[in-house]
mmCIF file of C-alpha atoms and ligand atoms in Angstrom:
data_model
loop_
_atom_site.group_PDB
_atom_site.id
_atom_site.type_symbol
_atom_site.label_atom_id
_atom_site.label_comp_id
_atom_site.label_asym_id
_atom_site.label_seq_id
_atom_site.Cartn_x
_atom_site.Cartn_y
_atom_site.Cartn_z
ATOM 1 C CA MET A 1 -11.676 11.902 2.878
ATOM 2 C CA ARG A 2 -11.610 8.947 5.283
ATOM 3 C CA GLN A 3 -8.099 7.749 5.900
ATOM 4 C CA LEU A 4 -7.130 4.164 5.077
ATOM 5 C CA ILE A 5 -4.889 2.293 7.472
ATOM 6 C CA ALA A 6 -3.625 -0.783 5.625
ATOM 7 C CA GLY A 7 -1.484 -3.546 7.077
ATOM 8 C CA ASN A 8 0.963 -5.487 4.905
ATOM 9 C CA TRP A 9 1.948 -8.676 6.710
ATOM 10 C CA LYS A 10 4.490 -9.533 3.986
ATOM 11 C CA MET A 11 5.730 -13.154 4.338
ATOM 12 C CA ASN A 12 4.588 -13.464 7.940
ATOM 13 C CA GLY A 13 1.738 -15.367 9.504
ATOM 14 C CA THR A 14 0.143 -18.770 9.810
ATOM 15 C CA GLY A 15 -3.330 -19.800 10.898
ATOM 16 C CA ALA A 16 -2.570 -18.763 14.463
ATOM 17 C CA SER A 17 -2.142 -15.167 13.275
ATOM 18 C CA LEU A 18 -5.816 -14.933 12.303
ATOM 19 C CA ALA A 19 -6.667 -14.223 15.946
ATOM 20 C CA GLU A 20 -5.173 -10.757 15.398
ATOM 21 C CA LEU A 21 -8.074 -10.039 13.040
ATOM 22 C CA ASP A 22 -10.603 -10.682 15.803
ATOM 23 C CA ALA A 23 -8.731 -8.291 18.066
ATOM 24 C CA ILE A 24 -8.761 -5.642 15.322
ATOM 25 C CA ARG A 25 -12.485 -6.099 14.772
ATOM 26 C CA GLU A 26 -13.139 -5.559 18.478
ATOM 27 C CA ALA A 27 -11.416 -2.188 18.623
ATOM 28 C CA LYS A 28 -11.259 -0.740 15.120
ATOM 29 C CA PRO A 29 -11.957 2.995 14.888
ATOM 30 C CA ALA A 30 -15.224 4.144 13.344
ATOM 31 C CA ASP A 31 -13.745 7.036 11.416
ATOM 32 C CA ALA A 32 -11.004 5.314 9.403
ATOM 33 C CA ASP A 33 -11.019 2.485 6.881
ATOM 34 C CA ILE A 34 -8.959 -0.594 7.660
ATOM 35 C CA LEU A 35 -7.425 -3.231 5.392
ATOM 36 C CA ILE A 36 -5.205 -6.193 6.202
ATOM 37 C CA CYS A 37 -3.090 -7.884 3.524
ATOM 38 C CA PRO A 38 -1.986 -11.286 4.865
ATOM 39 C CA PRO A 39 0.069 -13.806 2.881
ATOM 40 C CA ALA A 40 -1.813 -15.534 0.056
ATOM 41 C CA THR A 41 -2.189 -18.734 2.070
ATOM 42 C CA LEU A 42 -4.352 -16.933 4.641
ATOM 43 C CA ILE A 43 -6.532 -14.758 2.402
ATOM 44 C CA ALA A 44 -9.495 -17.108 2.098
ATOM 45 C CA ARG A 45 -9.586 -17.932 5.813
ATOM 46 C CA ALA A 46 -9.022 -14.293 6.777
ATOM 47 C CA ALA A 47 -11.802 -13.068 4.489
ATOM 48 C CA ALA A 48 -14.181 -15.793 5.681
ATOM 49 C CA LYS A 49 -13.918 -14.454 9.217
ATOM 50 C CA GLY A 50 -15.531 -11.214 8.037
ATOM 51 C CA ALA A 51 -13.643 -9.288 10.718
ATOM 52 C CA VAL A 52 -11.900 -6.754 8.492
ATOM 53 C CA PRO A 53 -11.544 -6.172 4.739
ATOM 54 C CA ILE A 54 -8.738 -8.309 3.295
ATOM 55 C CA GLY A 55 -6.297 -7.642 0.456
ATOM 56 C CA GLY A 56 -3.579 -9.473 -1.424
ATOM 57 C CA GLN A 57 0.083 -8.441 -1.558
ATOM 58 C CA ASP A 58 0.640 -9.069 -5.264
ATOM 59 C CA CYS A 59 -1.028 -10.587 -8.306
ATOM 60 C CA ARG A 60 0.011 -11.654 -11.758
ATOM 61 C CA ALA A 61 -1.465 -9.738 -14.680
ATOM 62 C CA GLN A 62 -2.917 -12.790 -16.473
ATOM 63 C CA VAL A 63 -6.257 -14.323 -15.476
ATOM 64 C CA SER A 64 -4.888 -17.883 -15.449
ATOM 65 C CA GLY A 65 -2.322 -20.063 -17.151
ATOM 66 C CA ALA A 66 1.052 -21.769 -16.872
ATOM 67 C CA PHE A 67 2.599 -19.455 -14.288
ATOM 68 C CA THR A 68 3.731 -21.746 -11.486
ATOM 69 C CA GLY A 69 3.467 -20.214 -8.047
ATOM 70 C CA ASP A 70 1.645 -17.080 -9.162
ATOM 71 C CA VAL A 71 -1.808 -15.869 -8.167
ATOM 72 C CA SER A 72 -4.190 -13.869 -10.348
ATOM 73 C CA ALA A 73 -6.361 -10.950 -9.311
ATOM 74 C CA GLU A 74 -9.407 -13.079 -10.093
ATOM 75 C CA MET A 75 -8.164 -15.728 -7.641
ATOM 76 C CA LEU A 76 -7.725 -13.101 -4.929
ATOM 77 C CA LYS A 77 -11.235 -11.825 -5.595
ATOM 78 C CA ASP A 78 -12.581 -15.366 -5.462
ATOM 79 C CA ALA A 79 -10.825 -15.901 -2.123
ATOM 80 C CA GLY A 80 -12.606 -12.859 -0.706
ATOM 81 C CA ALA A 81 -10.069 -10.061 -1.180
ATOM 82 C CA VAL A 82 -11.246 -6.532 -1.947
ATOM 83 C CA ALA A 83 -7.852 -5.031 -2.786
ATOM 84 C CA VAL A 84 -4.330 -5.921 -3.851
ATOM 85 C CA ILE A 85 -0.971 -4.222 -3.359
ATOM 86 C CA VAL A 86 0.985 -3.955 -6.616
ATOM 87 C CA GLY A 87 4.511 -2.721 -7.255
ATOM 88 C CA HIS A 88 5.728 -2.957 -3.669
ATOM 89 C CA SER A 89 9.449 -2.147 -3.627
ATOM 90 C CA GLU A 90 10.186 -5.678 -2.423
ATOM 91 C CA ARG A 91 8.550 -6.973 -5.620
ATOM 92 C CA ARG A 92 10.349 -4.387 -7.737
ATOM 93 C CA GLN A 93 13.692 -5.316 -6.065
ATOM 94 C CA HIS A 94 13.500 -9.081 -5.637
ATOM 95 C CA HIS A 95 11.373 -9.906 -8.673
ATOM 96 C CA GLY A 96 12.609 -7.270 -11.090
ATOM 97 C CA GLU A 97 9.172 -5.768 -11.636
ATOM 98 C CA SER A 98 9.222 -2.797 -13.998
ATOM 99 C CA ASP A 99 6.733 0.053 -14.060
ATOM 100 C CA ALA A 100 5.086 -1.597 -17.077
ATOM 101 C CA VAL A 101 4.623 -4.852 -15.166
ATOM 102 C CA VAL A 102 3.183 -2.960 -12.208
ATOM 103 C CA ALA A 103 0.752 -1.112 -14.479
ATOM 104 C CA ALA A 104 -0.391 -4.423 -15.972
ATOM 105 C CA LYS A 105 -0.997 -5.753 -12.462
ATOM 106 C CA ALA A 106 -3.017 -2.653 -11.575
ATOM 107 C CA ARG A 107 -5.173 -3.175 -14.656
ATOM 108 C CA ALA A 108 -5.604 -6.818 -13.649
ATOM 109 C CA ALA A 109 -6.790 -5.698 -10.226
ATOM 110 C CA TRP A 110 -9.394 -3.429 -11.815
ATOM 111 C CA ARG A 111 -10.475 -6.197 -14.206
ATOM 112 C CA ALA A 112 -11.191 -8.411 -11.191
ATOM 113 C CA GLY A 113 -12.973 -5.641 -9.311
ATOM 114 C CA LEU A 114 -10.222 -5.074 -6.753
ATOM 115 C CA LEU A 115 -8.806 -1.811 -5.450
ATOM 116 C CA ALA A 116 -5.202 -1.483 -6.693
ATOM 117 C CA ILE A 117 -2.787 -0.102 -4.104
ATOM 118 C CA ILE A 118 0.102 1.027 -6.307
ATOM 119 C CA CYS A 119 3.422 1.480 -4.500
ATOM 120 C CA ILE A 120 6.063 3.989 -5.499
ATOM 121 C CA GLY A 121 9.108 5.427 -3.772
ATOM 122 C CA GLU A 122 12.774 6.234 -4.216
ATOM 123 C CA THR A 123 15.884 4.438 -2.946
ATOM 124 C CA GLU A 124 18.288 6.108 -0.548
ATOM 125 C CA ALA A 125 20.819 6.729 -3.331
ATOM 126 C CA GLU A 126 18.136 8.390 -5.416
ATOM 127 C CA ARG A 127 17.120 10.666 -2.546
ATOM 128 C CA LEU A 128 20.702 11.554 -1.658
ATOM 129 C CA GLY A 129 21.302 12.310 -5.329
ATOM 130 C CA GLY A 130 18.413 14.757 -5.332
ATOM 131 C CA HIS A 131 16.305 12.598 -7.666
ATOM 132 C CA ALA A 132 13.446 11.534 -5.391
ATOM 133 C CA LEU A 133 10.780 13.671 -7.072
ATOM 134 C CA ASP A 134 11.935 12.672 -10.561
ATOM 135 C CA VAL A 135 11.934 8.972 -9.697
ATOM 136 C CA VAL A 136 8.406 9.169 -8.323
ATOM 137 C CA THR A 137 7.263 11.173 -11.344
ATOM 138 C CA ARG A 138 8.587 8.407 -13.580
ATOM 139 C CA GLN A 139 6.995 5.681 -11.463
ATOM 140 C CA ILE A 140 3.597 7.401 -11.557
ATOM 141 C CA ALA A 141 3.820 7.840 -15.326
ATOM 142 C CA GLY A 142 4.732 4.183 -15.819
ATOM 143 C CA SER A 143 2.887 2.368 -13.039
ATOM 144 C CA VAL A 144 -0.463 4.148 -12.794
ATOM 145 C CA PRO A 145 -2.578 3.238 -15.836
ATOM 146 C CA ASP A 146 -5.009 5.535 -17.596
ATOM 147 C CA GLY A 147 -8.420 5.092 -16.044
ATOM 148 C CA ALA A 148 -7.287 5.410 -12.435
ATOM 149 C CA SER A 149 -9.953 6.823 -10.117
ATOM 150 C CA PRO A 150 -10.497 7.190 -6.354
ATOM 151 C CA GLU A 151 -12.677 4.060 -6.476
ATOM 152 C CA ASN A 152 -10.170 1.751 -8.179
ATOM 153 C CA THR A 153 -6.793 3.131 -7.133
ATOM 154 C CA THR A 154 -4.862 4.145 -4.025
ATOM 155 C CA LEU A 155 -1.237 5.276 -4.179
ATOM 156 C CA ALA A 156 1.275 4.326 -1.508
ATOM 157 C CA TYR A 157 4.442 6.389 -1.196
ATOM 158 C CA GLU A 158 7.031 4.143 0.416
ATOM 159 C CA PRO A 159 10.592 5.426 0.351
ATOM 160 C CA VAL A 160 12.650 2.238 0.069
ATOM 161 C CA TRP A 161 15.169 3.412 2.668
ATOM 162 C CA ALA A 162 12.411 3.908 5.263
ATOM 163 C CA ILE A 163 10.994 0.385 4.981
ATOM 164 C CA GLY A 164 11.833 -1.739 8.004
ATOM 165 C CA THR A 165 14.636 0.603 9.062
ATOM 166 C CA GLY A 166 13.005 2.702 11.756
ATOM 167 C CA ARG A 167 13.920 5.777 9.700
ATOM 168 C CA THR A 168 11.347 8.097 8.161
ATOM 169 C CA PRO A 169 11.545 11.193 5.994
ATOM 170 C CA THR A 170 11.077 14.537 7.746
ATOM 171 C CA ASN A 171 7.547 15.901 7.886
ATOM 172 C CA ALA A 172 8.547 18.483 5.288
ATOM 173 C CA GLU A 173 9.846 15.764 2.968
ATOM 174 C CA ILE A 174 6.620 13.779 3.293
ATOM 175 C CA VAL A 175 4.485 16.863 2.636
ATOM 176 C CA GLU A 176 6.618 17.816 -0.359
ATOM 177 C CA MET A 177 6.418 14.327 -1.856
ATOM 178 C CA HIS A 178 2.695 13.798 -1.245
ATOM 179 C CA GLY A 179 1.956 17.231 -2.726
ATOM 180 C CA HIS A 180 4.091 16.313 -5.716
ATOM 181 C CA ILE A 181 2.263 13.002 -6.166
ATOM 182 C CA ARG A 182 -1.094 14.791 -5.925
ATOM 183 C CA ALA A 183 0.003 17.270 -8.593
ATOM 184 C CA ARG A 184 1.236 14.525 -10.930
ATOM 185 C CA LEU A 185 -2.066 12.679 -10.520
ATOM 186 C CA ALA A 186 -4.037 15.897 -11.072
ATOM 187 C CA ALA A 187 -2.227 16.413 -14.373
ATOM 188 C CA ARG A 188 -3.720 13.148 -15.637
ATOM 189 C CA PHE A 189 -6.895 12.419 -13.688
ATOM 190 C CA ALA A 190 -9.891 14.686 -13.195
ATOM 191 C CA ASP A 191 -10.674 13.323 -9.732
ATOM 192 C CA ALA A 192 -7.141 13.198 -8.351
ATOM 193 C CA ALA A 193 -8.206 15.221 -5.314
ATOM 194 C CA GLY A 194 -10.229 12.239 -4.120
ATOM 195 C CA MET A 195 -7.499 9.662 -4.704
ATOM 196 C CA ARG A 196 -5.900 8.402 -1.518
ATOM 197 C CA ILE A 197 -2.155 8.714 -1.109
ATOM 198 C CA LEU A 198 -0.851 6.554 1.746
ATOM 199 C CA TYR A 199 2.518 6.939 3.429
ATOM 200 C CA GLY A 200 4.481 3.754 4.196
ATOM 201 C CA GLY A 201 7.851 3.099 5.805
ATOM 202 C CA SER A 202 8.471 2.597 9.540
ATOM 203 C CA VAL A 203 5.041 3.826 10.615
ATOM 204 C CA LYS A 204 4.694 2.979 14.321
ATOM 205 C CA PRO A 205 2.316 3.897 17.145
ATOM 206 C CA ALA A 206 4.887 6.493 18.250
ATOM 207 C CA ASN A 207 4.980 8.443 14.954
ATOM 208 C CA ALA A 208 1.581 7.679 13.422
ATOM 209 C CA ARG A 209 -0.299 10.688 14.776
ATOM 210 C CA GLU A 210 2.284 13.116 13.464
ATOM 211 C CA ILE A 211 2.516 11.513 10.018
ATOM 212 C CA LEU A 212 -1.224 11.027 9.577
ATOM 213 C CA ALA A 213 -1.868 14.705 10.315
ATOM 214 C CA LEU A 214 0.309 15.883 7.406
ATOM 215 C CA ALA A 215 -1.194 17.464 4.293
ATOM 216 C CA ASP A 216 -2.062 15.016 1.503
ATOM 217 C CA VAL A 217 -1.416 11.988 3.725
ATOM 218 C CA ASP A 218 -4.620 9.961 3.363
ATOM 219 C CA GLY A 219 -3.577 6.982 5.421
ATOM 220 C CA ALA A 220 -0.723 4.582 6.015
ATOM 221 C CA LEU A 221 0.628 1.313 4.656
ATOM 222 C CA VAL A 222 2.087 -0.434 7.679
ATOM 223 C CA GLY A 223 4.483 -3.377 7.597
ATOM 224 C CA GLY A 224 6.073 -4.630 10.804
ATOM 225 C CA ALA A 225 3.740 -2.760 13.130
ATOM 226 C CA SER A 226 0.687 -4.355 11.490
ATOM 227 C CA LEU A 227 1.554 -7.852 12.713
ATOM 228 C CA LYS A 228 0.257 -7.251 16.223
ATOM 229 C CA ALA A 229 -3.305 -6.000 16.580
ATOM 230 C CA ARG A 230 -2.338 -3.751 19.472
ATOM 231 C CA ASP A 231 0.205 -1.763 17.459
ATOM 232 C CA PHE A 232 -1.962 -1.695 14.346
ATOM 233 C CA LEU A 233 -4.938 -0.436 16.346
ATOM 234 C CA ALA A 234 -2.829 2.239 17.994
ATOM 235 C CA ILE A 235 -1.839 3.479 14.528
ATOM 236 C CA ALA A 236 -5.438 3.331 13.305
ATOM 237 C CA ALA A 237 -6.589 5.267 16.379
ATOM 238 C CA ALA A 238 -4.106 8.007 15.465
ATOM 239 C CA SER A 239 -5.745 8.624 12.083
ATOM 240 C CA SER A 240 -7.104 12.103 11.619
HETATM 241 P P1 LIG B 301 7.513 -1.249 7.657
HETATM 242 O O1 LIG B 301 6.303 -0.590 8.241
HETATM 243 O O2 LIG B 301 7.896 -2.518 8.322
HETATM 244 O O3 LIG B 301 8.649 -0.267 7.523
HETATM 245 O O4 LIG B 301 7.121 -1.686 6.150
HETATM 246 C C1 LIG B 301 6.502 -0.774 5.325
HETATM 247 C C2 LIG B 301 6.010 -1.486 4.113
HETATM 248 O O5 LIG B 301 6.786 -1.930 3.286
HETATM 249 C C3 LIG B 301 4.566 -1.680 3.967
HETATM 250 O O6 LIG B 301 4.233 -2.122 2.700
#
């Protein structure tokens, strides 16, 4: 399976940031897939450049309506996006998104013809309490709708305590969790073996090669290190 190296710019970037996309186009590796998810304000301009595939960071489940400030999957598609992140822990935390809401957003992504990148992952308290696997099991059951396939869905395991902290799980912990996610998917979906499972949380040029070589790690979802083309390309070049 080709690995996917996806960048999540979060709430960072203005028009000047679009130059990073040109730099990525110049040097992107041939043997990995690349995706950049800029803020909603930049999606149309980023996609129009045609430099790299572009995704959204969130969508609302409804097609349209009186939902001030929200963006639908159809709008992202219309702006040129090919994918959308749903259920990122920052959405779950700051916007109170439940597994049911995340599942509805994933279905909205499919309805619009977008790849849904569904994020899951435990908090530090949950890991320290020995509940990481259980939490992720519950999130998969609630957030990944029936009908998921390698074509319409990618999972992203992002332990909340590893996001933006410079801390990562041990290799053994990543392998255990990704194997667990694969098994949970296989219990529900015939083609789970072909479904990508990305790792996210403090992926940097310095640790990318090691993480991307681990079993059942099919790519990375990169936050801070995706903002500069040089770092993002170094991570992409480390894909296996
Ligand atoms: P960092 O790479 O900055 O830790 O963020 C990870 C993330 O949340 C990507 O969605």
